[in-house]
Short mmCIF file of C-alpha atoms in Angstrom, two decimals:
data_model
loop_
_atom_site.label_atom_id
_atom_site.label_comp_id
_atom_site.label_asym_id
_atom_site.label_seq_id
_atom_site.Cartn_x
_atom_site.Cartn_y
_atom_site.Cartn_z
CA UNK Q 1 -5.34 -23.98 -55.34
CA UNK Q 2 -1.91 -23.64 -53.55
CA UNK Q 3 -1.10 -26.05 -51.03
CA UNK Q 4 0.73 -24.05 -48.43
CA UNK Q 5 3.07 -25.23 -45.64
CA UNK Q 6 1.20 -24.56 -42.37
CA UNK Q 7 2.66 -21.72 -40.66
CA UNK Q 8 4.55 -23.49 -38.08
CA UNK Q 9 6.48 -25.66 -40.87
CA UNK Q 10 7.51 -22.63 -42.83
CA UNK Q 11 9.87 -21.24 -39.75
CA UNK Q 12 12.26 -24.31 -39.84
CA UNK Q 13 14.18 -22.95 -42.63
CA UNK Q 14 14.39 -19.98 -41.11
CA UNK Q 15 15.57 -21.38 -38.35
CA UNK Q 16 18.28 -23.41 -39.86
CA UNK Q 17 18.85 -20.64 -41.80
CA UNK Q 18 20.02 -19.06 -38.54
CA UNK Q 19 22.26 -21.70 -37.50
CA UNK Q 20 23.93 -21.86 -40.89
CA UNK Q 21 24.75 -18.19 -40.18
CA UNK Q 22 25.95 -18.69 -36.88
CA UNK Q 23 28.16 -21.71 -38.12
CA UNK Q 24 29.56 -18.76 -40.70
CA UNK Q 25 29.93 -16.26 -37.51
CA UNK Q 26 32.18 -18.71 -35.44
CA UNK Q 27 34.28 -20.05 -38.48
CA UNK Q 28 35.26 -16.43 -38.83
CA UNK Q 29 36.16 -16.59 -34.96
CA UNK Q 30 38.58 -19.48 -35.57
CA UNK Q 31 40.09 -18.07 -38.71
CA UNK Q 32 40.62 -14.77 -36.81
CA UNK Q 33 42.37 -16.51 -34.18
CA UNK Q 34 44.39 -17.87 -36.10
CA UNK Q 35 45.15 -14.98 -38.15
CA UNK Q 36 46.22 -13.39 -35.15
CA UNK Q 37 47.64 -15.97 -33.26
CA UNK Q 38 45.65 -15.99 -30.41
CA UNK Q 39 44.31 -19.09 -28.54
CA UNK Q 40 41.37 -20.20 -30.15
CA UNK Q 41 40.05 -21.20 -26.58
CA UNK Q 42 40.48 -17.54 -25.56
CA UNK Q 43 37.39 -16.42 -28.22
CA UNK Q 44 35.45 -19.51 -27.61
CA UNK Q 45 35.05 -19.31 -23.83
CA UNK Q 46 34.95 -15.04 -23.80
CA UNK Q 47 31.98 -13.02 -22.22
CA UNK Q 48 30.63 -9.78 -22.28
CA UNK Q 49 30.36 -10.02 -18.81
CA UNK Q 50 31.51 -11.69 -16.00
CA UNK Q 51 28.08 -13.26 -14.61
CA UNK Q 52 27.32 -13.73 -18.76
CA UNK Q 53 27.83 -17.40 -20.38
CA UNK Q 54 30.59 -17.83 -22.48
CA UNK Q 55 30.87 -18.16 -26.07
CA UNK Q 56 30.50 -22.08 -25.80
CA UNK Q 57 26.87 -21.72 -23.64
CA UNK Q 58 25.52 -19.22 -26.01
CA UNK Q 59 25.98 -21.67 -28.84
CA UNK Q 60 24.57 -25.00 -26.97
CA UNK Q 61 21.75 -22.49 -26.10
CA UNK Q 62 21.03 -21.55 -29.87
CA UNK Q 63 21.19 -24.97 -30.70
CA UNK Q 64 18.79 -26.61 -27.83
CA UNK Q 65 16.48 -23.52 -28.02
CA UNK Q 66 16.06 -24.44 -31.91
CA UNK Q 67 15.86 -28.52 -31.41
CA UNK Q 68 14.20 -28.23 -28.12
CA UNK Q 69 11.49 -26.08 -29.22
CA UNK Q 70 10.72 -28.09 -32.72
CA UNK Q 71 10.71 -31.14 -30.34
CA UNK Q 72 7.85 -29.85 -28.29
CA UNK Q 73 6.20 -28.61 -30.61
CA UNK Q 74 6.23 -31.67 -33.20
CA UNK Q 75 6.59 -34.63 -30.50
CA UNK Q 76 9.30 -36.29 -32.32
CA UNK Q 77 11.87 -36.75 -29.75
CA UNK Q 78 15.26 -34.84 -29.51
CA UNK Q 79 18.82 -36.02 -29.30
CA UNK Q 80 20.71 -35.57 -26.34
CA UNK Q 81 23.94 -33.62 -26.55
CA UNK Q 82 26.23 -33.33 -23.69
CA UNK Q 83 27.48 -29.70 -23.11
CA UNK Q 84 30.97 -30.50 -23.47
CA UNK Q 85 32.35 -28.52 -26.10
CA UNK Q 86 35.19 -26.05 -25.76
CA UNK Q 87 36.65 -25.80 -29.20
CA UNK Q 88 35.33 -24.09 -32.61
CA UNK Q 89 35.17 -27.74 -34.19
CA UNK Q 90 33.17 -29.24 -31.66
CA UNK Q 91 31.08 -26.37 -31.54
CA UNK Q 92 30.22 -26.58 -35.27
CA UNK Q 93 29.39 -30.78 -34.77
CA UNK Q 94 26.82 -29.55 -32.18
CA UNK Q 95 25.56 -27.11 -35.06
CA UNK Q 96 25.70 -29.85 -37.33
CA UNK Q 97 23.94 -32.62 -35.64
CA UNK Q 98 20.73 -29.83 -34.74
CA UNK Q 99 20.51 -28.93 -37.95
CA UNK Q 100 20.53 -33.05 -38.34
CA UNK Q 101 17.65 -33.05 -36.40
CA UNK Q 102 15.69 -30.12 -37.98
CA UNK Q 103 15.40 -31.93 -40.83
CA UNK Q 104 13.28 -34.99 -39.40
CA UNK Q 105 10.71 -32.55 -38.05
CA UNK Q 106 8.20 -32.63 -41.10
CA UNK Q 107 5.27 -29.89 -41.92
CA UNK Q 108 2.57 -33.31 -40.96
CA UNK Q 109 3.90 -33.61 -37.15
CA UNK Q 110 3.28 -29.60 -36.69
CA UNK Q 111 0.50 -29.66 -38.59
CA UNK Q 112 -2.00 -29.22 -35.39
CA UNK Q 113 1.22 -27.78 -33.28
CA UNK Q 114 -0.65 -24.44 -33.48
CA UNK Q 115 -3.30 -24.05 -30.90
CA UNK Q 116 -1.69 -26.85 -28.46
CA UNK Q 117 -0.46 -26.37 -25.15
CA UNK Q 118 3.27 -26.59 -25.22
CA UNK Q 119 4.80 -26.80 -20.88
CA UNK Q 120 8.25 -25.92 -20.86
CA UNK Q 121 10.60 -25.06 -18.54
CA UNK Q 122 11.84 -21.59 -17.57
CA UNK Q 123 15.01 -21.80 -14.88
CA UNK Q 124 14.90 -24.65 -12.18
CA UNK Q 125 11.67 -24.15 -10.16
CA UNK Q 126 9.30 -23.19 -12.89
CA UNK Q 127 7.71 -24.85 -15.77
CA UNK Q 128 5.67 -22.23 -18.42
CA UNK Q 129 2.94 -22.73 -20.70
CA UNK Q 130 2.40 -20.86 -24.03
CA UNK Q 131 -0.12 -21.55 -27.11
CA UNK Q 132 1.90 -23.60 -29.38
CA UNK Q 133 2.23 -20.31 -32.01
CA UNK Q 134 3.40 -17.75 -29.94
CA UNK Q 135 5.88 -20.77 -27.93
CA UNK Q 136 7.59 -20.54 -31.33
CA UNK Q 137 7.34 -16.98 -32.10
CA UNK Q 138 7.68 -15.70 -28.57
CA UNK Q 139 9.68 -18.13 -26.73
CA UNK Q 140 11.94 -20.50 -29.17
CA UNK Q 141 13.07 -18.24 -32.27
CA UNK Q 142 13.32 -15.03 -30.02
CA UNK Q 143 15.68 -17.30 -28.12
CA UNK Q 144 17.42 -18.18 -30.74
CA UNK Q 145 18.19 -14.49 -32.20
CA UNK Q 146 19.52 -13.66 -28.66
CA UNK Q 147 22.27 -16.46 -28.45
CA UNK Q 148 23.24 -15.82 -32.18
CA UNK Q 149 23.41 -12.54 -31.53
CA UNK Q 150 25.03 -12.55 -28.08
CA UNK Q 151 27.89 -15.02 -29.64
CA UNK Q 152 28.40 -12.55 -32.62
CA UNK Q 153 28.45 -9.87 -30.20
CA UNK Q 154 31.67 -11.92 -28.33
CA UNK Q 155 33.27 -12.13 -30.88
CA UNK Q 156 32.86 -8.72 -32.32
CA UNK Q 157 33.68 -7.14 -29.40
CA UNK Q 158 36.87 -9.65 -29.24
CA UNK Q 159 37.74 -8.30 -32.52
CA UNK Q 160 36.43 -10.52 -35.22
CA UNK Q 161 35.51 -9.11 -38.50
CA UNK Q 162 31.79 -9.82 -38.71
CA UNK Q 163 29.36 -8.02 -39.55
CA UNK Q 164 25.10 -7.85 -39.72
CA UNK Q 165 25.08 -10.04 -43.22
CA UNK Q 166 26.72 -12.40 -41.45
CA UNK Q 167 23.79 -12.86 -39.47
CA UNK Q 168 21.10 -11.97 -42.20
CA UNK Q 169 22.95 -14.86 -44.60
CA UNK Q 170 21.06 -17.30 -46.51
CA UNK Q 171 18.33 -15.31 -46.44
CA UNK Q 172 15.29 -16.55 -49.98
CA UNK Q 173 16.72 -12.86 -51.97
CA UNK Q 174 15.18 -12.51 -55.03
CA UNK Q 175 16.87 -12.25 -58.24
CA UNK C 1 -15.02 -21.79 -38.60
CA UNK C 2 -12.22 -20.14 -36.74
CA UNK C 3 -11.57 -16.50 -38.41
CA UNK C 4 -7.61 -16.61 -38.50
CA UNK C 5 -5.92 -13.41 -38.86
CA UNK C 6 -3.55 -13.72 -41.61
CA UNK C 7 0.19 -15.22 -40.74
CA UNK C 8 2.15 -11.73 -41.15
CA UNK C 9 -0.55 -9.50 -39.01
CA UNK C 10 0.52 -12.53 -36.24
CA UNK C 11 3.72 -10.88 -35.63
CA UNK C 12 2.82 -7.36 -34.92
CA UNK C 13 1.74 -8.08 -31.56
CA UNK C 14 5.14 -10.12 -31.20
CA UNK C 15 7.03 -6.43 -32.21
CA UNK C 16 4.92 -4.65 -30.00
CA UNK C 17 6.21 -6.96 -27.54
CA UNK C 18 9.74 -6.96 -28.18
CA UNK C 19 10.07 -3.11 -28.53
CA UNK C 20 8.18 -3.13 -25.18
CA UNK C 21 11.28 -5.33 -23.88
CA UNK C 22 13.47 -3.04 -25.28
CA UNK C 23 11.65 -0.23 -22.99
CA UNK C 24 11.74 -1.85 -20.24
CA UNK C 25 15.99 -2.79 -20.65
CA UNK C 26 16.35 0.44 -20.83
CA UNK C 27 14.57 1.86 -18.35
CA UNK C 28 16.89 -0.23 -16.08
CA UNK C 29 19.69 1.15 -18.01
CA UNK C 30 18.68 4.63 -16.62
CA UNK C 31 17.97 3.53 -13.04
CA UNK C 32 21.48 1.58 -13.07
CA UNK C 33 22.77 5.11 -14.26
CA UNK C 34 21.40 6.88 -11.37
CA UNK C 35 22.04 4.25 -8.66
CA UNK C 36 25.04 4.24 -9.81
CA UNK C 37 26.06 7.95 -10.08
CA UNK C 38 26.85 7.13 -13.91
CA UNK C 39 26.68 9.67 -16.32
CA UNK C 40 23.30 8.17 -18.30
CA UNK C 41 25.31 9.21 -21.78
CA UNK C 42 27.93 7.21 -21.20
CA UNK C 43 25.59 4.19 -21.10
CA UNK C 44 23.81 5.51 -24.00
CA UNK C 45 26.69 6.58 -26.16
CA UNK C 46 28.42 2.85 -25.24
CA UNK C 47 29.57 0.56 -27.89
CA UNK C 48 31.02 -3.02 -27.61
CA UNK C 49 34.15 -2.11 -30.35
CA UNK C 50 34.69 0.96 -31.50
CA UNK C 51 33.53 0.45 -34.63
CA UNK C 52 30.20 -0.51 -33.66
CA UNK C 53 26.76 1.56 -33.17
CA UNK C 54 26.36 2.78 -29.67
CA UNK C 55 23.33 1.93 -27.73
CA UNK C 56 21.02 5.01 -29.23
CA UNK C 57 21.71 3.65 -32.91
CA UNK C 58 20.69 0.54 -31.48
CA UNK C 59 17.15 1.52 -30.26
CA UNK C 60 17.10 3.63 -33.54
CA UNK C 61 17.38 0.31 -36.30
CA UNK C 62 15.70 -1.41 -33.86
CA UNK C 63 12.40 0.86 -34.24
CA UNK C 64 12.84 1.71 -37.76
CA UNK C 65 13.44 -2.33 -38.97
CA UNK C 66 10.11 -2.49 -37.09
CA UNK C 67 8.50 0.59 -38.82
CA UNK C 68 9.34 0.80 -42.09
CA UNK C 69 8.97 -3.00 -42.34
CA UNK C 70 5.50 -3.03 -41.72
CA UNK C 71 5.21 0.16 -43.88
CA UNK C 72 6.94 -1.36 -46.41
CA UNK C 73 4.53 -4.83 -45.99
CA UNK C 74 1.37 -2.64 -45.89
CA UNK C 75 1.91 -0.03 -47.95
CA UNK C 76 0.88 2.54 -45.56
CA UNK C 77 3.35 5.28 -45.22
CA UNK C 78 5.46 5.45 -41.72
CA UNK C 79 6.24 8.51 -40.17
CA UNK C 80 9.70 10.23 -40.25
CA UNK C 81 12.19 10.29 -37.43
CA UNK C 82 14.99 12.37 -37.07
CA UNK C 83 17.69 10.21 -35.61
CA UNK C 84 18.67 13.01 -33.16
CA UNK C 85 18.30 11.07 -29.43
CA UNK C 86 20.64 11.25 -27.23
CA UNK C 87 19.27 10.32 -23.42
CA UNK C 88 16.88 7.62 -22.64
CA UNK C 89 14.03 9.49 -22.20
CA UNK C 90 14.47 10.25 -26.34
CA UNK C 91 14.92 7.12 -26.99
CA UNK C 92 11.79 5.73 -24.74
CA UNK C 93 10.28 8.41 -26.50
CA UNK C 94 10.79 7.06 -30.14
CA UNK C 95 10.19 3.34 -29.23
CA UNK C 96 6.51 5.23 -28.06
CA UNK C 97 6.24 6.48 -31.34
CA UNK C 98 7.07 3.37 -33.26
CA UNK C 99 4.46 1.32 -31.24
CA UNK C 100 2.27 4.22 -32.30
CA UNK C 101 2.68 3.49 -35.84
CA UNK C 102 2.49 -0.27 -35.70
CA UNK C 103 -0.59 -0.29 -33.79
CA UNK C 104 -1.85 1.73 -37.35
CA UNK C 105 -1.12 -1.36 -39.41
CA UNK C 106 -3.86 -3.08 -39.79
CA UNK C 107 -5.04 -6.83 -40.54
CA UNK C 108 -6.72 -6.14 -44.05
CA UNK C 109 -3.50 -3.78 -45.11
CA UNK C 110 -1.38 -7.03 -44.53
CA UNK C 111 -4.03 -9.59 -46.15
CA UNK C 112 -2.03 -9.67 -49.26
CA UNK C 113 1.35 -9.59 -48.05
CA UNK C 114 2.73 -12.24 -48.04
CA UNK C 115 3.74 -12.79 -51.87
CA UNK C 116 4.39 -9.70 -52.78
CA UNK C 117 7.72 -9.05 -53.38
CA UNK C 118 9.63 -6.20 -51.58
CA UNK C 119 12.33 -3.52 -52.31
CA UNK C 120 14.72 -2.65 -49.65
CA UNK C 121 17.66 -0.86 -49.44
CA UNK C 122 20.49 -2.85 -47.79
CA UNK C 123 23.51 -0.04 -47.73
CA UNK C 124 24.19 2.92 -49.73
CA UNK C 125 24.10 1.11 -52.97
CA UNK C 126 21.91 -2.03 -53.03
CA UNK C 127 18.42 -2.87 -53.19
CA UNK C 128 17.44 -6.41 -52.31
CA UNK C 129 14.31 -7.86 -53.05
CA UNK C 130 12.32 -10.54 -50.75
CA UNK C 131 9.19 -12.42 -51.00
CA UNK C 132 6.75 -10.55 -48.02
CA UNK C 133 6.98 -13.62 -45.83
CA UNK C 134 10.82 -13.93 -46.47
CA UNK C 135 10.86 -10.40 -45.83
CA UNK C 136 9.06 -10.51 -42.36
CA UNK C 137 10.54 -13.48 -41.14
CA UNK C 138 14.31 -13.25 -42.61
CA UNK C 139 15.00 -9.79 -42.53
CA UNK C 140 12.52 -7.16 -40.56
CA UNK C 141 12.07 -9.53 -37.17
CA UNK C 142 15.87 -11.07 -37.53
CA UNK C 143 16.75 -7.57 -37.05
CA UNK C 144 14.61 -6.03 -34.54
CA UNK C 145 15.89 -8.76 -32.06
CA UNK C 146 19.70 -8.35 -33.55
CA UNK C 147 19.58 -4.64 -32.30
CA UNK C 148 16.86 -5.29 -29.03
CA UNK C 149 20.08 -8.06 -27.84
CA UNK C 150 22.41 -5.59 -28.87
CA UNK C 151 21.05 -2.59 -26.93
CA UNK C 152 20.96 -5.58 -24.20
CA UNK C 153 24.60 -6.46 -24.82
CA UNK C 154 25.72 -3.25 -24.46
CA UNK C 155 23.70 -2.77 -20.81
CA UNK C 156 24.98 -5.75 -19.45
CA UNK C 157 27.96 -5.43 -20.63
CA UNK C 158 28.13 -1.89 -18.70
CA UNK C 159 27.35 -3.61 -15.21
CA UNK C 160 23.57 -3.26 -15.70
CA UNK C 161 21.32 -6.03 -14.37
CA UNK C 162 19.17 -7.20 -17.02
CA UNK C 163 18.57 -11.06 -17.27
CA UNK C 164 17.28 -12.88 -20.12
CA UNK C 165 13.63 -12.79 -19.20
CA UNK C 166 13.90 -8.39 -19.46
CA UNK C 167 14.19 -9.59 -23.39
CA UNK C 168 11.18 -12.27 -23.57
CA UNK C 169 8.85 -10.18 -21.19
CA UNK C 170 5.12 -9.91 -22.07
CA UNK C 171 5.11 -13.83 -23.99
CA UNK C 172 1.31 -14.55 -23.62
CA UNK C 173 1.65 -17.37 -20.73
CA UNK C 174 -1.10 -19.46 -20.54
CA UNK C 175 -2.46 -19.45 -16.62
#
């Protein structure tokens, strides 16, 4: 018989999988800057719009979505990071220490993660609640494709060579 | 004894969802058009650099990651779509069709799934290969919501008001 790891386990490498690829997106923002000598402040705190968060935001979002959602949904509790970053480098520490935190979250403390009641919060005012399963696969990984996405889209539309693998990388290919 | 239905038939409601999203985004996308006195094809032929896909090639991978993936994961052949649309009504019109086809896929086709390995083009000239759950979960669902934020992207970019919770409509909240 195979032991599987339950279904909520099997999503953290996916997860950090996502991160790693969004760690890949942004170094290619700072080497672009570079490249073309342009401020590496002007990427990281670009929008798509001007009532959109920055560059910066959308990262601190993909990160908290990730460590805030496997904190509810495990128990184990989360670091606190302050959102102070402004440069590439301290964005990819904040990357860094999430993934850092990822890693304690073991298959055993979501092993009954699936059918609980997770409350979160949604805005200021309102607090949400969602089956533990779809709070993962309707809430916290959804969450975390937007941000990645919504940074690569920054900094593709600021000119950085990136492109969709960037996104898909790391994924388990087969030989 | 709880009757689960098997991890990878999960996530079709969670598509059906997210193209729904989609729908709705762009529905707003058409009413900003006309409230605006916009031209609707210039919101639908938009891009965020020139050399990326305009919003219709948007909706387009974002249905057919969504279609053929779960064609490709059941076996059971999708239908064809010529990748003609132009306005938003087309392209409400093939997100209709997609949902059409999902809502085909059933259960029992996906019991077996999840280990078997899948073909896929990736470009012209490469086939990768994934393990079903990979596949789903690293590939087929990373991109619907890549090209769903996209097609968002390129709204809100445009001056359309869509806010985050247009994306992560229809999450089964909990009363």
């Amino acid at each position: 018989m195979i032991e599987r790891t339950p279904m909520l386990a099997q999503s953290i490498p996916d997860v950090i999988r996502t991160l790693n690829a969004l760690s890949g997106i942004l170094e290619k923002g700072a080497a672009s800057a570079q490249a073309r000598k342009i401020d590496p402040l002007v990427l990281t705190s670009a929008r798509l719009a001007p009532d959109m968060f920055p560059l910066t935001k959308q990262v601190q979002i993909a990160c908290d979505a990730s460590k805030l959602g496997l904190a509810r949904l495990s128990g184990i509790e989360a670091p606190k990071f302050a959102d102070t970053e402004t440069t590439f480098d301290e964005l990819q520490a904040r990357i860094v220490k999430t993934i850092d935190f990822l890693r304690t979250v073991t298959a055993e403390s979501l092993a009954d993660a699936e059918d609980k009641v997770v409350s979160f919060p949604a805005g200021p005012d309102r607090v949400l609640k969602l089956k533990g399963r779809d709070f993962l696969y309707q809430w916290v990984i959804p969450n975390l494709y937007f941000h990645t996405t919504t940074a690569y889209n920054i900094l593709r539309h600021n000119g950085v060579d990136v492109g969709k693998l960037d996104y898909l990388k790391g994924a388990d290919l087969l030989p």
